[in-house]
XYZ file of C-alpha atoms in Angstrom:
753
model
C 44.425 -20.330 14.425
C 46.605 -18.417 11.972
C 47.619 -15.997 14.713
C 48.459 -18.914 17.022
C 50.600 -20.656 14.386
C 52.312 -17.400 13.533
C 52.977 -16.781 17.227
C 54.408 -20.297 17.648
C 56.689 -19.861 14.628
C 57.801 -16.528 15.983
C 58.490 -18.175 19.350
C 60.651 -20.880 17.775
C 62.578 -18.282 15.805
C 62.950 -16.149 18.893
C 64.164 -19.175 20.928
C 66.658 -20.036 18.192
C 68.015 -16.510 18.156
C 68.179 -16.340 21.954
C 69.882 -19.738 22.234
C 72.397 -18.841 19.499
C 73.195 -15.537 21.116
C 73.507 -17.177 24.533
C 75.730 -19.893 23.098
C 77.945 -17.327 21.394
C 78.217 -15.149 24.489
C 79.005 -18.101 26.757
C 81.522 -19.444 24.237
C 83.311 -16.124 24.099
C 83.271 -15.884 27.861
C 84.627 -19.425 28.308
C 87.205 -18.897 25.595
C 88.337 -15.767 27.307
C 88.642 -17.609 30.593
C 90.580 -20.478 28.954
C 92.823 -18.016 27.205
C 93.562 -16.307 30.513
C 94.215 -19.686 32.122
C 96.512 -20.742 29.271
C 98.202 -17.379 29.370
C 98.849 -17.713 33.082
C 100.218 -21.232 32.706
C 102.372 -20.219 29.743
C 103.651 -17.173 31.585
C 104.567 -19.310 34.605
C 106.345 -21.862 32.434
C 108.000 -19.142 30.427
C 109.314 -17.564 33.601
C 110.536 -20.887 34.973
C 112.114 -21.903 31.695
C 113.716 -18.492 31.351
C 115.495 -19.076 34.647
C 116.477 -22.650 33.796
C 117.686 -21.725 30.322
C 119.805 -18.902 31.754
C 121.445 -21.567 33.937
C 121.538 -24.050 31.080
C 119.671 -26.593 33.167
C 117.812 -28.395 30.395
C 117.289 -31.546 32.448
C 115.271 -29.593 35.019
C 113.328 -28.007 32.222
C 112.572 -31.501 30.821
C 111.326 -32.680 34.205
C 109.065 -29.670 34.567
C 107.705 -30.275 31.062
C 106.920 -33.884 31.832
C 105.301 -32.996 35.150
C 103.151 -30.391 33.417
C 102.067 -32.911 30.803
C 100.640 -35.101 33.569
C 97.761 -32.571 33.872
C 94.640 -34.215 32.264
C 93.825 -31.000 30.475
C 97.327 -30.730 28.931
C 97.902 -32.617 25.745
C 101.427 -31.525 24.764
C 104.201 -29.248 26.204
C 107.288 -28.171 24.283
C 110.183 -25.674 24.644
C 112.112 -24.541 21.595
C 114.984 -22.213 21.033
C 114.990 -19.287 18.663
C 115.599 -21.658 15.750
C 112.583 -23.744 16.742
C 114.739 -26.616 17.843
C 113.065 -28.663 20.593
C 114.929 -28.179 23.914
C 112.336 -29.948 26.098
C 109.166 -31.794 25.223
C 106.509 -34.054 26.711
C 107.357 -36.313 23.796
C 111.028 -37.303 24.253
C 111.369 -38.432 20.659
C 111.258 -34.782 19.610
C 114.214 -33.659 21.743
C 116.871 -32.020 19.632
C 114.641 -32.103 16.518
C 113.062 -29.178 14.701
C 109.506 -28.440 15.808
C 108.330 -29.037 12.264
C 108.747 -32.777 12.976
C 105.646 -32.561 15.252
C 103.133 -34.075 12.818
C 100.093 -33.944 15.008
C 99.897 -30.142 14.775
C 101.733 -28.693 11.775
C 100.289 -25.244 12.412
C 102.148 -25.081 15.738
C 105.450 -24.188 14.000
C 103.916 -21.106 12.384
C 102.529 -19.923 15.725
C 106.010 -20.378 17.306
C 107.563 -18.293 14.557
C 105.031 -15.527 15.175
C 105.625 -15.573 18.899
C 109.427 -15.526 18.490
C 109.246 -12.815 15.857
C 106.756 -10.555 17.660
C 107.688 -11.302 21.216
C 103.985 -11.725 22.056
C 102.014 -14.773 23.116
C 99.938 -16.494 20.425
C 96.647 -18.294 21.153
C 95.146 -20.765 18.637
C 92.008 -22.927 18.795
C 91.249 -25.834 16.493
C 87.865 -27.395 17.457
C 88.160 -29.902 14.618
C 91.368 -31.189 16.241
C 89.881 -31.130 19.714
C 92.524 -28.924 21.306
C 93.946 -25.431 21.542
C 97.350 -24.105 22.451
C 99.192 -21.091 23.785
C 102.685 -20.119 22.507
C 104.607 -17.722 24.788
C 108.056 -16.289 24.026
C 110.984 -16.884 26.466
C 112.910 -13.701 27.266
C 116.573 -13.933 28.419
C 118.600 -11.142 29.940
C 122.429 -10.777 29.309
C 125.002 -8.437 30.657
C 126.373 -8.052 27.232
C 123.071 -6.706 25.965
C 121.349 -3.787 27.339
C 117.788 -5.280 27.108
C 116.245 -8.772 27.250
C 116.123 -10.807 24.039
C 113.979 -13.685 22.872
C 115.824 -16.932 23.207
C 112.975 -19.299 22.451
C 109.373 -20.097 23.171
C 107.220 -22.401 25.212
C 103.944 -23.898 24.041
C 101.261 -25.783 25.948
C 98.578 -27.654 23.977
C 95.314 -28.073 25.976
C 92.506 -30.500 25.337
C 88.981 -29.024 24.524
C 86.478 -29.032 27.418
C 83.515 -31.141 26.071
C 80.994 -29.114 28.060
C 82.186 -25.944 26.433
C 83.481 -26.884 23.092
C 80.817 -29.376 21.911
C 78.865 -26.968 19.641
C 75.721 -29.106 19.136
C 75.312 -30.048 22.764
C 76.002 -26.523 23.909
C 73.629 -25.054 21.333
C 70.794 -27.522 22.101
C 71.170 -26.854 25.806
C 70.770 -23.159 25.221
C 68.026 -23.697 22.626
C 65.725 -25.818 24.813
C 66.145 -23.468 27.733
C 65.321 -20.474 25.565
C 62.481 -22.359 23.824
C 60.852 -23.338 27.108
C 61.058 -19.804 28.451
C 59.805 -18.419 25.122
C 56.796 -20.795 25.006
C 55.932 -19.895 28.590
C 56.161 -16.210 27.733
C 54.074 -16.750 24.582
C 51.352 -18.592 26.529
C 51.167 -15.824 29.046
C 51.256 -13.198 26.314
C 48.646 -15.083 24.255
C 46.285 -15.270 27.218
C 46.716 -11.578 27.857
C 46.379 -10.715 24.166
C 43.303 -12.948 23.778
C 41.602 -11.319 26.730
C 42.536 -7.738 25.894
C 43.058 -7.781 22.122
C 42.074 -10.926 20.212
C 38.608 -11.571 21.708
C 37.519 -7.920 21.472
C 38.848 -7.784 17.905
C 36.977 -10.998 17.014
C 33.778 -9.598 18.519
C 34.369 -6.395 16.606
C 35.010 -8.348 13.374
C 31.836 -10.443 13.732
C 29.811 -7.374 14.563
C 31.282 -5.558 11.561
C 30.297 -8.466 9.299
C 26.732 -8.424 10.694
C 26.674 -4.669 10.280
C 27.780 -5.056 6.656
C 24.816 -7.396 6.011
C 22.403 -4.705 7.192
C 21.891 -5.795 10.827
C 22.085 -2.343 12.321
C 21.842 -1.452 15.991
C 23.967 -4.366 17.290
C 26.052 -3.664 20.421
C 29.369 -5.214 21.550
C 30.047 -5.764 25.297
C 32.651 -3.383 26.641
C 36.190 -4.948 26.743
C 37.897 -5.459 30.147
C 40.348 -2.619 29.559
C 39.809 0.925 28.322
C 42.639 0.797 25.790
C 42.490 1.653 22.092
C 40.343 -1.421 21.412
C 37.927 -0.352 24.143
C 37.709 3.103 22.579
C 37.209 1.464 19.165
C 34.413 -0.725 20.596
C 32.651 2.287 22.097
C 32.945 4.099 18.763
C 31.545 1.047 16.945
C 28.574 0.822 19.337
C 27.855 4.529 18.901
C 28.124 4.185 15.107
C 25.838 1.109 15.074
C 23.227 2.821 17.246
C 23.398 5.952 15.101
C 23.004 3.912 11.916
C 20.028 2.080 13.437
C 18.380 5.387 14.353
C 19.034 6.723 10.865
C 17.728 3.485 9.315
C 14.554 3.600 11.445
C 14.052 7.237 10.531
C 14.655 6.414 6.873
C 12.264 3.448 7.021
C 9.626 5.555 8.761
C 10.076 8.256 6.131
C 9.887 5.664 3.359
C 6.781 4.079 4.899
C 5.134 7.502 5.180
C 6.032 8.193 1.571
C 4.680 4.806 0.442
C 1.477 5.269 2.467
C 0.949 8.693 0.981
C 1.999 7.495 -2.477
C -0.213 4.405 -2.566
C -3.186 5.770 -0.596
C -3.511 8.831 -2.802
C -6.828 8.758 -4.688
C -5.036 10.226 -7.695
C -3.049 8.089 -10.119
C 0.636 8.870 -9.445
C 3.455 8.049 -11.885
C 7.083 8.594 -10.810
C 9.486 8.945 -13.751
C 13.255 9.434 -14.166
C 14.847 12.273 -16.175
C 14.712 10.083 -19.293
C 10.945 9.735 -19.062
C 10.921 6.102 -17.918
C 8.566 4.947 -15.193
C 10.201 4.386 -11.801
C 7.071 3.578 -9.766
C 3.273 3.707 -9.943
C 0.761 3.763 -7.101
C -2.249 1.578 -6.316
C -4.757 4.061 -7.752
C -2.978 3.892 -11.110
C -3.046 0.078 -11.080
C -6.769 0.075 -10.278
C -7.381 2.045 -13.459
C -5.578 -0.604 -15.516
C -7.827 -3.577 -16.302
C -4.943 -5.795 -17.447
C -1.428 -4.980 -16.169
C -1.971 -4.856 -12.396
C 1.601 -5.674 -11.351
C 3.917 -2.651 -10.800
C 6.704 -4.653 -12.475
C 4.689 -4.492 -15.711
C 5.171 -0.711 -15.754
C 8.527 -0.005 -14.112
C 11.190 0.746 -16.721
C 8.715 1.467 -19.515
C 8.350 4.860 -21.229
C 5.852 7.065 -19.441
C 3.976 7.573 -22.716
C 2.720 3.981 -22.430
C 0.468 5.070 -19.568
C -2.997 5.481 -21.157
C -3.740 8.814 -19.490
C -0.478 10.288 -20.877
C -1.063 9.294 -24.513
C -3.083 12.417 -25.331
C -1.332 14.115 -28.226
C -1.934 17.653 -27.003
C -0.192 16.785 -23.718
C 3.141 15.742 -25.273
C 4.709 19.264 -25.545
C 4.007 19.920 -21.877
C 5.508 16.561 -20.850
C 8.613 17.368 -22.917
C 8.953 20.791 -21.255
C 8.540 19.143 -17.863
C 11.438 16.730 -18.399
C 13.791 19.083 -20.280
C 13.083 22.457 -18.659
C 11.525 21.435 -15.343
C 8.360 23.362 -16.190
C 5.305 22.117 -14.227
C 1.950 21.835 -15.980
C -1.755 21.470 -15.145
C -4.549 20.339 -17.409
C -8.141 20.049 -16.226
C -11.005 17.843 -17.398
C -9.046 15.920 -19.995
C -11.230 13.352 -21.746
C -9.336 10.058 -22.134
C -10.578 6.751 -23.512
C -10.149 3.956 -20.992
C -11.907 0.696 -20.211
C -12.963 -0.449 -23.663
C -13.130 3.020 -25.185
C -15.393 4.421 -22.495
C -14.474 8.085 -21.938
C -13.064 9.024 -18.563
C -12.147 12.471 -17.302
C -8.882 13.352 -15.555
C -7.223 16.383 -14.006
C -3.565 16.032 -15.011
C -0.573 17.769 -13.447
C 3.198 17.309 -13.572
C 5.787 18.452 -11.008
C 9.591 18.293 -11.563
C 11.840 16.691 -8.935
C 15.363 17.988 -8.157
C 18.270 16.499 -6.170
C 20.361 18.278 -3.522
C 22.464 19.956 -6.258
C 19.280 21.219 -7.942
C 19.787 18.884 -10.864
C 16.795 17.348 -12.610
C 16.080 13.998 -10.918
C 12.787 13.157 -12.583
C 9.145 14.136 -12.215
C 5.879 12.960 -10.727
C 2.697 12.938 -12.789
C -0.693 13.092 -11.079
C -3.857 11.994 -12.858
C -6.990 12.602 -10.769
C -9.988 10.625 -11.980
C -12.931 13.026 -11.962
C -15.241 10.840 -14.040
C -17.622 10.394 -11.099
C -17.600 14.135 -10.430
C -18.292 14.840 -14.069
C -21.086 12.295 -14.000
C -22.449 13.919 -10.843
C -22.274 17.316 -12.509
C -24.099 15.872 -15.496
C -26.617 14.276 -13.149
C -27.024 17.556 -11.284
C -27.602 19.352 -14.556
C -30.054 16.617 -15.498
C -31.744 16.907 -12.095
C -31.954 20.663 -12.502
C -33.472 20.153 -15.941
C -35.879 17.642 -14.438
C -36.724 20.082 -11.657
C -37.369 22.744 -14.241
C -39.431 20.202 -16.122
C -41.327 19.478 -12.908
C -42.128 23.151 -12.395
C -43.159 23.423 -16.034
C -45.134 20.188 -15.814
C -46.882 21.417 -12.674
C -47.935 24.626 -14.379
C -49.043 22.795 -17.504
C -50.868 20.186 -15.400
C -52.807 22.904 -13.578
C -53.998 24.517 -16.793
C -54.519 21.154 -18.454
C -56.550 19.904 -15.500
C -58.728 22.987 -15.658
C -59.393 22.258 -19.323
C -60.011 18.598 -18.571
C -62.370 19.534 -15.744
C -64.622 21.281 -18.227
C -64.390 18.442 -20.736
C -64.862 15.630 -18.204
C -67.482 17.501 -16.180
C -69.666 18.441 -19.123
C -69.238 14.956 -20.604
C -70.495 13.503 -17.329
C -73.300 16.054 -17.294
C -74.342 15.163 -20.834
C -74.165 11.477 -20.013
C -76.662 11.941 -17.188
C -79.085 13.910 -19.392
C -79.293 11.555 -22.358
C -80.516 8.005 -22.429
C -78.334 5.041 -23.236
C -80.269 4.576 -26.490
C -79.362 8.033 -27.685
C -76.937 7.887 -30.677
C -74.725 10.474 -28.936
C -74.400 8.424 -25.765
C -71.452 6.388 -27.103
C -69.631 9.535 -28.217
C -70.103 11.117 -24.800
C -68.851 7.931 -23.175
C -65.696 8.025 -25.351
C -65.114 11.667 -24.383
C -65.505 10.764 -20.711
C -63.182 7.766 -20.965
C -60.548 9.746 -22.871
C -60.751 12.491 -20.273
C -60.245 9.955 -17.509
C -57.188 8.526 -19.322
C -55.846 12.058 -19.798
C -56.351 12.639 -16.080
C -54.385 9.493 -15.325
C -51.540 10.586 -17.621
C -51.381 13.982 -15.961
C -51.229 12.298 -12.555
C -48.317 10.173 -13.782
C -46.544 13.273 -15.031
C -47.053 14.958 -11.679
C -45.907 11.852 -9.828
C -42.668 11.772 -11.827
C -41.968 15.490 -11.791
C -43.183 16.472 -8.330
C -43.101 13.263 -6.281
C -46.837 13.036 -5.859
C -48.200 10.603 -3.329
C -49.875 7.628 -4.945
C -53.605 7.134 -4.639
C -53.989 3.417 -4.125
C -56.879 1.313 -5.334
C -57.489 -2.270 -6.368
C -55.630 -2.849 -9.649
C -56.425 -5.691 -12.044
C -52.962 -6.673 -13.276
C -54.158 -8.549 -16.359
C -56.284 -5.610 -17.530
C -53.349 -3.226 -17.019
C -51.029 -5.482 -19.020
C -53.553 -5.727 -21.862
C -53.614 -1.919 -22.053
C -49.795 -1.926 -22.246
C -49.949 -4.687 -24.871
C -52.133 -2.567 -27.171
C -49.814 0.421 -26.748
C -46.682 -1.658 -27.460
C -48.173 -3.209 -30.591
C -48.167 0.232 -32.189
C -44.817 1.486 -30.858
C -42.567 -1.597 -30.892
C -40.001 -1.834 -33.673
C -40.153 -4.084 -36.690
C -39.421 -7.739 -36.109
C -40.380 -7.630 -32.415
C -43.152 -10.043 -31.458
C -45.091 -9.171 -28.291
C -46.687 -12.067 -26.418
C -48.633 -12.396 -23.185
C -49.117 -15.340 -20.852
C -51.636 -14.183 -18.257
C -52.845 -15.988 -15.164
C -56.443 -17.108 -15.641
C -57.232 -16.173 -12.022
C -56.711 -12.508 -12.951
C -54.661 -11.540 -9.858
C -55.168 -8.152 -8.284
C -53.112 -5.872 -6.073
C -53.566 -2.695 -4.097
C -51.718 0.219 -5.624
C -51.664 3.259 -7.846
C -52.698 2.037 -11.281
C -50.950 4.938 -12.971
C -47.614 4.216 -11.278
C -47.879 0.458 -11.866
C -48.685 1.201 -15.511
C -45.618 3.450 -15.718
C -43.313 0.871 -14.039
C -44.368 -1.985 -16.334
C -44.267 0.267 -19.367
C -40.654 1.228 -18.500
C -39.639 -2.434 -18.291
C -41.287 -3.233 -21.612
C -39.750 -0.234 -23.394
C -36.301 -1.219 -22.039
C -36.774 -4.703 -23.483
C -37.825 -3.267 -26.836
C -34.723 -1.045 -26.872
C -32.550 -4.130 -26.138
C -33.963 -5.778 -29.285
C -33.840 -2.694 -31.512
C -32.645 -3.427 -35.034
C -33.058 -7.179 -34.695
C -35.803 -9.753 -34.489
C -36.913 -10.795 -31.047
C -39.738 -11.688 -28.709
C -41.117 -9.777 -25.726
C -43.072 -11.962 -23.312
C -45.207 -10.555 -20.476
C -46.322 -13.224 -18.033
C -48.382 -13.094 -14.806
C -48.633 -15.751 -12.124
C -50.143 -16.129 -8.648
C -47.651 -17.634 -6.241
C -47.357 -18.522 -2.574
C -43.990 -17.236 -1.339
C -42.527 -16.887 2.149
C -40.814 -13.492 2.235
C -38.780 -12.279 5.216
C -37.174 -14.142 8.110
C -36.874 -17.902 8.276
C -40.127 -19.523 9.311
C -42.308 -16.755 7.847
C -45.565 -18.288 6.565
C -46.242 -18.276 2.850
C -48.429 -15.504 1.441
C -50.006 -14.918 -1.977
C -48.021 -12.742 -4.361
C -48.510 -11.510 -7.898
C -45.508 -12.351 -10.098
C -45.032 -10.318 -13.284
C -42.249 -11.340 -15.680
C -41.018 -9.178 -18.574
C -38.693 -11.308 -20.717
C -36.867 -10.406 -23.934
C -34.409 -12.005 -26.336
C -32.241 -8.898 -26.653
C -28.494 -8.343 -26.334
C -28.425 -8.961 -22.574
C -26.147 -7.326 -20.015
C -22.650 -8.063 -18.728
C -22.308 -9.285 -15.099
C -20.441 -6.140 -14.008
C -23.313 -3.934 -15.213
C -26.156 -5.749 -13.409
C -25.456 -4.344 -9.887
C -25.761 -0.752 -11.213
C -28.819 -0.857 -13.505
C -31.175 0.500 -10.831
C -28.892 3.454 -9.991
C -30.328 6.860 -10.942
C -28.853 8.265 -14.164
C -26.954 5.042 -14.922
C -27.482 3.975 -18.512
C -25.708 1.828 -21.097
C -27.448 3.562 -23.960
C -25.661 5.981 -26.243
C -25.615 9.655 -25.325
C -29.021 11.206 -26.012
C -30.775 7.823 -26.157
C -31.734 7.604 -22.487
C -31.678 9.492 -19.190
C -30.919 6.571 -16.885
C -34.117 7.215 -14.904
C -36.461 4.531 -16.256
C -35.295 1.558 -14.182
C -34.603 3.661 -11.090
C -38.150 5.084 -11.201
C -39.499 1.561 -11.752
C -37.486 0.259 -8.793
C -38.786 3.085 -6.604
C -42.410 2.405 -7.590
C -42.061 -1.333 -6.895
C -40.487 -0.685 -3.484
C -43.162 1.909 -2.615
C -45.805 -0.775 -3.218
C -43.996 -3.292 -0.961
C -42.740 -5.348 -3.877
C -39.491 -6.843 -5.145
C -37.724 -6.348 -8.473
C -35.009 -8.754 -9.672
C -33.224 -9.264 -12.976
C -31.413 -12.116 -14.691
C -29.403 -11.425 -17.811
C -26.592 -12.910 -19.888
C -24.801 -11.308 -22.839
C -26.403 -12.478 -26.080
C -29.209 -14.364 -24.281
C -31.551 -11.537 -23.326
C -32.881 -10.295 -19.978
C -35.701 -11.285 -17.655
C -37.162 -8.836 -15.105
C -39.350 -10.301 -12.347
C -41.689 -8.096 -10.283
C -43.428 -9.354 -7.135
C -46.397 -7.496 -5.587
C -48.448 -8.517 -2.553
C -51.732 -9.919 -3.864
C -55.023 -8.201 -2.983
C -57.487 -10.794 -1.718
C -61.140 -10.312 -2.749
C -63.337 -8.612 -0.180
C -66.348 -10.673 0.973
C -69.618 -9.834 -0.720
C -71.867 -7.334 0.982
C -74.568 -8.766 3.196
C -78.238 -7.979 2.378
C -78.303 -5.651 5.355
C -75.238 -3.727 4.016
C -76.885 -3.496 0.591
C -80.054 -2.162 2.178
C -78.059 0.420 4.170
C -76.278 1.472 0.975
C -79.621 2.009 -0.709
C -80.671 4.195 2.187
C -77.635 6.484 1.836
C -78.964 10.070 1.693
C -78.949 11.887 -1.626
C -77.262 15.345 -1.566
C -79.959 18.039 -1.319
C -79.053 21.714 -1.435
C -82.334 23.205 -0.265
C -81.777 26.004 2.221
C -78.005 25.785 1.579
C -75.767 28.326 -0.068
C -72.382 27.675 -1.689
C -69.643 30.099 -2.677
C -67.539 28.919 -5.647
C -64.156 30.675 -6.088
C -62.186 29.773 -9.256
C -60.319 31.772 -11.874
C -61.289 29.358 -14.694
C -64.712 30.361 -16.097
C -65.527 26.940 -17.570
C -64.842 25.246 -14.222
C -66.762 27.961 -12.371
C -69.846 27.554 -14.600
C -69.672 23.740 -14.414
C -69.556 23.690 -10.616
C -72.358 26.274 -10.438
C -74.619 24.241 -12.772
C -73.987 21.024 -10.834
C -74.913 22.660 -7.511
C -77.912 24.487 -8.943
C -79.207 21.115 -10.133
C -79.037 20.003 -6.485
C -81.102 23.006 -5.311
C -78.154 25.020 -3.887
C -78.067 28.775 -3.894
C -74.757 29.665 -5.509
C -72.410 32.652 -5.361
C -69.446 32.740 -7.757
C -66.150 34.663 -7.618
C -63.273 34.773 -10.156
C -60.545 35.604 -7.570
C -59.758 35.288 -3.909
C -60.268 38.976 -3.268
C -63.760 38.853 -4.837
C -64.629 35.775 -2.828
C -63.643 37.496 0.442
C -65.877 40.478 -0.391
C -68.855 38.181 -1.043
C -68.202 36.228 2.186
C -68.020 39.448 4.214
C -71.502 40.347 2.962
C -73.168 36.917 2.778
C -71.069 34.861 5.164
C -73.947 34.069 7.483
C -75.815 32.368 4.618
C -72.882 30.469 3.074
C -72.694 26.795 4.085
C -69.673 25.802 1.973
C -66.879 27.501 0.083
C -65.543 25.605 -2.975
C -62.077 27.178 -3.280
C -59.463 26.727 -6.018
C -55.987 26.690 -4.523
C -54.004 28.116 -7.422
C -55.337 31.502 -8.567
C -53.879 34.851 -9.473
C -53.730 37.420 -6.691
C -53.598 36.269 -3.099
C -54.254 32.642 -4.094
C -56.473 30.016 -2.539
C -54.570 29.305 0.682
C -54.341 32.934 1.784
C -57.975 33.357 0.843
C -58.805 30.454 3.160
C -56.825 32.058 6.000
C -58.735 35.311 5.503
C -62.066 33.465 5.495
C -61.037 31.576 8.609
C -60.285 34.893 10.290
C -63.821 36.010 9.467
C -65.378 32.689 10.563
C -63.224 30.085 12.285
C -65.894 27.458 11.578
C -65.963 28.098 7.829
C -66.313 24.915 5.744
C -64.108 24.744 2.662
C -63.666 22.218 -0.158
C -60.368 22.826 -1.941
C -60.066 22.014 -5.610
C -56.817 22.068 -7.541
C -55.242 20.827 -10.690
C -51.826 21.044 -9.012
C -52.439 18.583 -6.182
C -50.369 15.546 -5.207
C -47.032 17.093 -4.180
C -45.640 16.673 -0.682
C -45.664 20.438 -0.134
C -49.375 20.546 -0.999
C -50.134 17.683 1.366
C -48.275 19.350 4.254
C -50.197 22.593 3.587
C -53.686 21.102 3.297
C -53.329 18.534 6.040
C -56.673 16.813 6.769
C -58.840 19.452 5.061
C -61.083 18.080 2.277
C -59.916 18.597 -1.279
C -60.792 17.394 -4.737
C -58.349 16.942 -7.583
C -59.175 18.276 -10.987
C -60.487 17.073 -13.393
C -63.463 15.435 -11.786
C -66.762 13.874 -12.798
C -70.113 15.145 -11.526
C -70.555 12.380 -9.002
C -67.022 12.804 -7.673
C -67.716 16.522 -7.182
C -71.053 15.867 -5.435
C -69.492 13.211 -3.167
C -66.735 15.653 -2.183
C -69.273 18.435 -1.490
C -71.354 16.084 0.653
C -68.280 14.980 2.604
C -67.189 18.593 3.161
C -70.643 19.594 4.452
C -70.558 16.638 6.793
């Protein structure tokens, strides 16, 4: 619009100038023509009057003047002599008078004087008077003079031509003609300019504005002509496409940087040269329990980051920012998450710009708490493995000792009557030996992963045993109560492992109430529960609840309490294995273990075991068949006993001699092989200890088998129960030490078949 208005104003100005110039040129041309016409008429009259004046014929001159005045374009004609006295005039009243008496044109006298004085024609135009005139001198020739002389002058006054001398009308005529032509030219020029200049420039302007707002990659259609604007448009399109490519490359680079920055498992902190935080990644925010918005950190001093507040790290951070010196620190212990120690590997790298000036730094903090915990767990596992090896060795020797104690106690018990005063003492020795055997089996199960030996377990009786143990070991102020099901529910399982699992739960509850008064309740119930998929029929289960009034546990801790080595106890107060072992035992017996706990309200552990239903009573026929079971008789049978423990060797020998066996004894595998080579045809059974000095029990068996593939062997060991042992023995008969007399005889009978 502004361009159009400016163009219109320019057109009007141009038309005005053109019309003025045209008017001026035409005026000059017409004036020149009129002057020539007046000059011609004046010259003709001057010539005629010169002739008449030479003759002195003034009357003829008057007639010519009057005839000339009849011309519509002639206003006034006059002839004067050299003294400006009127000789002839179109106005008769001026005849004989001085020309100065002509009032209508006072300036005419001065023009006559000039013409007479100079001898040249004078032309004068007075538009305001509406006329113009020509004054021409009259030259006379005389014989008395050598050259012509001026004798007077003639003047003709002409009326103005209205078509020529009306300035306004003439100017407007030229103006409108020029204006019309100018507007037509402007319209044509505007159309051409709009097509070739204005529209492409407008497109270019709009595109430039969009480009300035960040809309890169826009393209302008090519203009109709390949002029400078077309070249400019092509350059703009190339620039826009180049900027779009650069932007896409920059965005892709930025996205790659952000993906790397935020997906890094290490905590990354980007800082400026002044040590203020520019950006932090997602791993850093995950470490912060409170301020999880990056805006909470950006602009703050880097020393506000918890992992950078270690005092010994400050000199290295200062050197990093001032000198550009990188640093690395490994296994830094830092208190995070409510003063719980975490471990970090810290490193700092300086950042430089293109002029190698310090532009900031990036700090990496790698959380290695889990790795450190795993290393601690590995060390603990290695200690436990060492403990298992040690426990296995101790168990073997301890079982050998217990074999003598338990065996001879059983032997004494069979040889004295129940009324004997020593019978009760022997019974106590036997019972204590059996309990010691159970404890050793638990130790082996924990240290070596022994397979459980399942039997029917009376839950109430087991809990009463635990109750008596806890009464002596529980802390002051802790009341231990039981609420046992009167039906005395039973289950099928390893009594030692069940004892250990329940004992772990009870000890955990006691620890939760340490230093304060509280109550530990152990409750048993028989319940019908449908476990498994929807529609599963209900089945009887034994429910055991261990409930305390201790400090309880936070919700975030509950999902992890059954993880191995996880503990909330202070360092040195627990290994983190108790609940994980308990969970494993419960799962191995097909049970379920759940927990409910609230801070300050105590904890409640619930254990579910499949209930063992009572077997039907034996029929009279089955009882009669049991009575008819054959008693082991060793007549005409020979046994070879191989054991490095003398007390065990003598016990086994005495038991078999009492059953009429012939008995050979050997204190090592090598000695046993020598005896078998000599007496092998007589020997019905070899009682072989697995763990002995020398070639050991298993290699001894292989040697005996080479001598007699049908050799019958009963293995005995105080190191039994591990998976390696079970894979080695397979289905061969074996007896775990310590054993009672009847257990030994039953095993011998089974081995003989």
